[in-house]
Amino acid sequence: MQSPKSIQIPKATRYQNAAIDYYTGLTNSDFLHYGYWEELPAPGEELTITRLRVAQEAYSMKLMSFIPTGVTSVLDVGCGIGGNTKYLCDRISSSRPDEDFIVEGLAPDPLQGAKFIEKTQGKIPFHLSRFEDFTATKSYGLILFSESSQYVAVNDLVQGTSCLLAHNGYLLLADMMRKDKEYQKGIFSNCHLKQELQKALETAGFTLVKSEDISQNIAPTIDLCVDNFQRFGLTTGKYIADVLKIAVPPLYTLANWAYKRWLEQPITEGLAARKIFDRHLCYEIQLWQLSR
Ligand SMILES: C[S@@+](CC[C@H](N)C(=O)[O-])C[C@H]1O[C@@H](n2cnc3c(N)ncnc32)[C@H](O)[C@@H]1O
């Protein structure tokens, strides 16, 4: 079985990798995306990790429905630990038995690479690389960015995709995007501005074939994360603080100062994530075709 070779990974990417690994640990899922809640929960209805997993499978199915027939090679950029890649590979191969369907994964994280290889039993090629640094030896029929476009600058995404795509190839994007250009700071600010991404793709010769706004269908996952964070994360933090206050008061004073200095603001923002998303962002699946 192959194993990912080591590469130089920028510090910002290492922080993102750590957050993704944390998310994987919490959900215990092979998918790292928000999922697609086909049935929207009623207000106040309990959201569970089990329901998230159902939504994640529905999302992969939804994504698959966007892959045009005739596409036989896919590069899954930011493939995570392989859940999505394997799902697409298995389902497309079995629904199109006459076509030789090939999928490859790419991510700049050795830990994800090791899990990817384990979960796909080494049958799906994995490239340990940032998209920006990737040099391919062949072209692909479709490049997939499933919740990974936000980590790659617009120019790198457009130029890299143009270089890697075969004649009339496709780009499939599924991600959060900013619909409000004034929203530039905060938890979701690394998401691309929808109009800017669209303009750059059109300028490079891409045409939008199909798109769907699924903001409402991913939003319950934000509610679930906030709810779990509030219930387990903050409650545990408060308990530790209470114990520290009794056992080691000077350490409590120091920790309280550090909390107010570095954590209070991001936590307040995290708790307001759903409101921020509804106000400034959307989540779209977009299929683009490059016509040269
Ligand atoms: C939220 S996860 C999505 C994983 C997977 N596509 C899915 O839908 O389950 C984001 C992925 O993008 C990857 N990523 C981050 N920066 C990247 C870059 N510069 N080039 C390629 N992938 C990157 C992360 O390592 C991770 O695998």
CSV table of N, CA and C in Angstrom, one decimal, residues 30-33 56 59-61 63-64 67 71-90 92 101-109 112-113 116-117 119-120 124-132 134 136 138-152 157 160-161 164-165 170-175 283:
chain,number,residue,atom,x,y,z
A,30,ASP,N,-16.6,9.7,7.9
A,30,ASP,CA,-15.6,9.7,6.9
A,30,ASP,C,-15.8,10.9,6.0
A,31,PHE,N,-16.9,11.7,6.2
A,31,PHE,CA,-17.1,12.9,5.4
A,31,PHE,C,-16.7,14.1,6.2
A,32,LEU,N,-16.2,15.1,5.6
A,32,LEU,CA,-15.8,16.3,6.3
A,32,LEU,C,-16.7,17.5,5.9
A,33,HIS,N,-17.8,17.2,5.2
A,33,HIS,CA,-18.6,18.4,4.7
A,33,HIS,C,-19.9,18.5,5.6
A,56,GLN,N,-25.0,13.7,5.5
A,56,GLN,CA,-23.7,13.7,4.7
A,56,GLN,C,-23.8,12.8,3.6
A,59,TYR,N,-25.7,14.4,0.9
A,59,TYR,CA,-24.9,15.4,0.2
A,59,TYR,C,-24.1,14.8,-0.9
A,60,SER,N,-23.4,13.7,-0.6
A,60,SER,CA,-22.6,13.0,-1.6
A,60,SER,C,-23.4,12.6,-2.8
A,61,MET,N,-24.6,12.1,-2.5
A,61,MET,CA,-25.5,11.7,-3.6
A,61,MET,C,-25.9,12.9,-4.4
A,63,LEU,N,-24.2,15.6,-4.8
A,63,LEU,CA,-23.0,16.0,-5.6
A,63,LEU,C,-22.8,15.2,-6.8
A,64,MET,N,-23.1,13.9,-6.6
A,64,MET,CA,-22.9,12.9,-7.7
A,64,MET,C,-23.8,13.2,-8.8
A,67,ILE,N,-22.5,15.3,-11.6
A,67,ILE,CA,-21.4,14.9,-12.5
A,67,ILE,C,-22.0,14.4,-13.8
A,71,VAL,N,-18.2,11.8,-18.1
A,71,VAL,CA,-17.0,12.2,-17.4
A,71,VAL,C,-16.3,10.9,-16.8
A,72,THR,N,-15.1,10.7,-17.2
A,72,THR,CA,-14.5,9.4,-16.7
A,72,THR,C,-13.3,9.6,-15.8
A,73,SER,N,-12.9,10.8,-15.6
A,73,SER,CA,-11.8,11.0,-14.7
A,73,SER,C,-12.0,12.3,-13.8
A,74,VAL,N,-11.8,12.1,-12.5
A,74,VAL,CA,-12.1,13.2,-11.5
A,74,VAL,C,-10.9,13.4,-10.6
A,75,LEU,N,-10.6,14.6,-10.4
A,75,LEU,CA,-9.6,14.9,-9.4
A,75,LEU,C,-10.4,15.6,-8.2
A,76,ASP,N,-10.4,14.9,-7.1
A,76,ASP,CA,-11.1,15.4,-5.9
A,76,ASP,C,-10.1,16.3,-5.1
A,77,VAL,N,-10.2,17.6,-5.2
A,77,VAL,CA,-9.3,18.5,-4.6
A,77,VAL,C,-9.7,18.7,-3.1
A,78,GLY,N,-8.8,18.5,-2.2
A,78,GLY,CA,-9.2,18.7,-0.8
A,78,GLY,C,-10.1,17.5,-0.4
A,79,CYS,N,-9.6,16.3,-0.7
A,79,CYS,CA,-10.5,15.1,-0.6
A,79,CYS,C,-10.7,14.7,0.9
A,80,GLY,N,-10.0,15.3,1.8
A,80,GLY,CA,-10.2,14.9,3.2
A,80,GLY,C,-9.7,13.5,3.4
A,81,ILE,N,-10.5,12.7,4.2
A,81,ILE,CA,-10.1,11.4,4.5
A,81,ILE,C,-10.7,10.3,3.6
A,82,GLY,N,-11.3,10.8,2.5
A,82,GLY,CA,-11.7,9.9,1.5
A,82,GLY,C,-13.2,9.4,1.4
A,83,GLY,N,-14.0,9.9,2.4
A,83,GLY,CA,-15.4,9.4,2.4
A,83,GLY,C,-16.1,9.8,1.1
A,84,ASN,N,-16.0,11.0,0.7
A,84,ASN,CA,-16.7,11.5,-0.5
A,84,ASN,C,-16.1,10.9,-1.7
A,85,THR,N,-14.8,10.8,-1.8
A,85,THR,CA,-14.1,10.2,-2.9
A,85,THR,C,-14.5,8.8,-3.2
A,86,LYS,N,-14.5,8.0,-2.1
A,86,LYS,CA,-14.9,6.6,-2.2
A,86,LYS,C,-16.4,6.4,-2.6
A,87,TYR,N,-17.2,7.3,-2.0
A,87,TYR,CA,-18.6,7.2,-2.3
A,87,TYR,C,-18.8,7.4,-3.8
A,88,LEU,N,-18.2,8.5,-4.3
A,88,LEU,CA,-18.4,8.8,-5.8
A,88,LEU,C,-17.8,7.7,-6.6
A,89,CYS,N,-16.6,7.2,-6.3
A,89,CYS,CA,-16.0,6.2,-7.0
A,89,CYS,C,-16.9,4.9,-7.1
A,90,ASP,N,-17.3,4.5,-5.9
A,90,ASP,CA,-18.1,3.3,-5.9
A,90,ASP,C,-19.5,3.4,-6.7
A,92,ILE,N,-20.5,5.8,-8.9
A,92,ILE,CA,-20.4,6.0,-10.4
A,92,ILE,C,-19.9,4.8,-11.1
A,101,PHE,N,-14.1,4.4,-15.0
A,101,PHE,CA,-14.2,5.6,-14.2
A,101,PHE,C,-13.0,5.7,-13.2
A,102,ILE,N,-12.2,6.8,-13.2
A,102,ILE,CA,-11.1,7.0,-12.4
A,102,ILE,C,-11.2,8.2,-11.5
A,103,VAL,N,-11.0,8.0,-10.2
A,103,VAL,CA,-11.0,9.2,-9.3
A,103,VAL,C,-9.6,9.2,-8.6
A,104,GLU,N,-9.1,10.4,-8.4
A,104,GLU,CA,-7.9,10.6,-7.6
A,104,GLU,C,-8.2,11.7,-6.5
A,105,GLY,N,-7.5,11.5,-5.4
A,105,GLY,CA,-7.7,12.5,-4.3
A,105,GLY,C,-6.4,13.3,-4.1
A,106,LEU,N,-6.6,14.5,-3.6
A,106,LEU,CA,-5.5,15.4,-3.3
A,106,LEU,C,-5.8,16.2,-2.0
A,107,ALA,N,-4.8,16.2,-1.1
A,107,ALA,CA,-5.0,17.1,0.1
A,107,ALA,C,-3.6,17.3,0.7
A,108,PRO,N,-3.4,18.5,1.3
A,108,PRO,CA,-2.0,18.8,1.9
A,108,PRO,C,-1.9,18.4,3.3
A,109,ASP,N,-2.3,17.2,3.7
A,109,ASP,CA,-2.2,16.8,5.1
A,109,ASP,C,-1.8,15.3,5.1
A,112,GLN,N,-4.5,13.1,6.9
A,112,GLN,CA,-5.7,12.8,6.1
A,112,GLN,C,-5.2,11.8,5.0
A,113,GLY,N,-4.0,11.9,4.5
A,113,GLY,CA,-3.5,11.0,3.4
A,113,GLY,C,-3.5,9.6,3.9
A,116,PHE,N,-7.0,8.3,4.3
A,116,PHE,CA,-7.5,8.2,2.9
A,116,PHE,C,-7.1,6.8,2.3
A,117,ILE,N,-5.8,6.6,2.4
A,117,ILE,CA,-5.2,5.3,1.9
A,117,ILE,C,-5.8,4.1,2.6
A,119,LYS,N,-8.7,4.0,4.2
A,119,LYS,CA,-10.2,3.8,3.9
A,119,LYS,C,-10.4,3.3,2.5
A,120,THR,N,-9.5,3.7,1.6
A,120,THR,CA,-9.8,3.3,0.2
A,120,THR,C,-8.9,2.1,-0.2
A,124,ILE,N,-7.4,4.0,-4.5
A,124,ILE,CA,-7.6,5.3,-5.2
A,124,ILE,C,-6.3,6.1,-5.0
A,125,PRO,N,-5.7,6.6,-6.0
A,125,PRO,CA,-4.5,7.3,-5.9
A,125,PRO,C,-4.7,8.6,-5.0
A,126,PHE,N,-3.7,8.9,-4.2
A,126,PHE,CA,-3.7,10.1,-3.3
A,126,PHE,C,-2.5,10.9,-3.6
A,127,HIS,N,-2.7,12.2,-3.8
A,127,HIS,CA,-1.6,13.2,-4.0
A,127,HIS,C,-1.5,14.0,-2.7
A,128,LEU,N,-0.4,13.9,-2.1
A,128,LEU,CA,-0.1,14.8,-0.9
A,128,LEU,C,0.4,16.1,-1.4
A,129,SER,N,-0.4,17.1,-1.5
A,129,SER,CA,0.0,18.4,-2.1
A,129,SER,C,-1.1,19.4,-1.9
A,130,ARG,N,-0.6,20.7,-1.8
A,130,ARG,CA,-1.6,21.8,-2.0
A,130,ARG,C,-2.0,21.9,-3.4
A,131,PHE,N,-3.2,22.3,-3.7
A,131,PHE,CA,-3.7,22.4,-5.1
A,131,PHE,C,-2.7,23.4,-5.9
A,132,GLU,N,-2.3,24.5,-5.2
A,132,GLU,CA,-1.5,25.5,-5.8
A,132,GLU,C,-0.1,24.9,-6.3
A,134,PHE,N,0.4,21.6,-7.1
A,134,PHE,CA,0.2,20.3,-7.8
A,134,PHE,C,0.6,20.4,-9.3
A,136,ALA,N,0.4,18.0,-12.4
A,136,ALA,CA,-0.1,16.7,-12.9
A,136,ALA,C,0.6,16.2,-14.1
A,138,LYS,N,-1.2,14.4,-16.2
A,138,LYS,CA,-2.3,14.1,-17.2
A,138,LYS,C,-3.4,15.1,-16.9
A,139,SER,N,-4.4,15.1,-17.8
A,139,SER,CA,-5.5,16.0,-17.5
A,139,SER,C,-6.8,15.2,-17.1
A,140,TYR,N,-7.7,16.0,-16.5
A,140,TYR,CA,-8.9,15.3,-15.9
A,140,TYR,C,-10.2,15.8,-16.6
A,141,GLY,N,-11.2,15.0,-16.5
A,141,GLY,CA,-12.5,15.4,-17.1
A,141,GLY,C,-13.3,16.3,-16.2
A,142,LEU,N,-13.1,16.2,-14.9
A,142,LEU,CA,-13.8,17.0,-13.9
A,142,LEU,C,-12.9,17.2,-12.7
A,143,ILE,N,-12.8,18.5,-12.2
A,143,ILE,CA,-12.1,18.8,-11.0
A,143,ILE,C,-13.2,19.1,-10.0
A,144,LEU,N,-13.1,18.4,-8.8
A,144,LEU,CA,-14.1,18.6,-7.8
A,144,LEU,C,-13.5,19.4,-6.6
A,145,PHE,N,-14.2,20.5,-6.2
A,145,PHE,CA,-13.8,21.1,-4.9
A,145,PHE,C,-15.1,21.0,-4.0
A,146,SER,N,-15.1,20.0,-3.2
A,146,SER,CA,-16.2,19.9,-2.2
A,146,SER,C,-15.7,20.5,-0.9
A,147,GLU,N,-16.2,21.6,-0.6
A,147,GLU,CA,-15.9,22.4,0.6
A,147,GLU,C,-14.4,22.6,0.7
A,148,SER,N,-13.7,22.8,-0.4
A,148,SER,CA,-12.2,23.0,-0.3
A,148,SER,C,-11.8,24.3,-1.1
A,149,SER,N,-12.8,24.8,-1.9
A,149,SER,CA,-12.5,26.0,-2.7
A,149,SER,C,-12.1,27.2,-1.8
A,150,GLN,N,-12.7,27.2,-0.6
A,150,GLN,CA,-12.4,28.4,0.3
A,150,GLN,C,-11.0,28.4,0.8
A,151,TYR,N,-10.2,27.3,0.6
A,151,TYR,CA,-8.8,27.3,1.1
A,151,TYR,C,-7.8,27.7,0.0
A,152,VAL,N,-8.4,27.9,-1.2
A,152,VAL,CA,-7.5,28.2,-2.4
A,152,VAL,C,-7.9,29.6,-3.0
A,157,LEU,N,-7.1,29.0,-8.0
A,157,LEU,CA,-8.2,28.0,-8.3
A,157,LEU,C,-8.5,28.0,-9.8
A,160,GLY,N,-5.2,27.0,-12.0
A,160,GLY,CA,-4.9,25.6,-11.8
A,160,GLY,C,-5.9,24.7,-12.4
A,161,THR,N,-7.2,25.0,-12.3
A,161,THR,CA,-8.2,24.2,-12.9
A,161,THR,C,-8.1,24.2,-14.4
A,164,LEU,N,-5.4,22.0,-15.6
A,164,LEU,CA,-5.6,20.5,-15.3
A,164,LEU,C,-6.7,19.9,-16.1
A,165,LEU,N,-7.6,20.7,-16.6
A,165,LEU,CA,-8.8,20.1,-17.3
A,165,LEU,C,-8.6,19.7,-18.7
A,170,TYR,N,-14.9,19.8,-16.9
A,170,TYR,CA,-15.8,20.5,-15.9
A,170,TYR,C,-15.2,20.8,-14.6
A,171,LEU,N,-15.7,21.8,-14.0
A,171,LEU,CA,-15.3,22.2,-12.6
A,171,LEU,C,-16.6,22.1,-11.7
A,172,LEU,N,-16.5,21.3,-10.7
A,172,LEU,CA,-17.7,21.1,-9.8
A,172,LEU,C,-17.3,21.7,-8.4
A,173,LEU,N,-18.0,22.8,-8.1
A,173,LEU,CA,-17.7,23.5,-6.8
A,173,LEU,C,-18.9,23.3,-5.9
A,174,ALA,N,-18.6,23.0,-4.6
A,174,ALA,CA,-19.7,23.0,-3.6
A,174,ALA,C,-19.1,23.6,-2.4
A,175,ASP,N,-19.6,24.8,-2.0
A,175,ASP,CA,-19.0,25.5,-0.9
A,175,ASP,C,-19.9,26.6,-0.4
A,283,TYR,N,-24.7,28.9,0.3
A,283,TYR,CA,-24.0,27.7,0.0
A,283,TYR,C,-24.5,27.2,-1.3
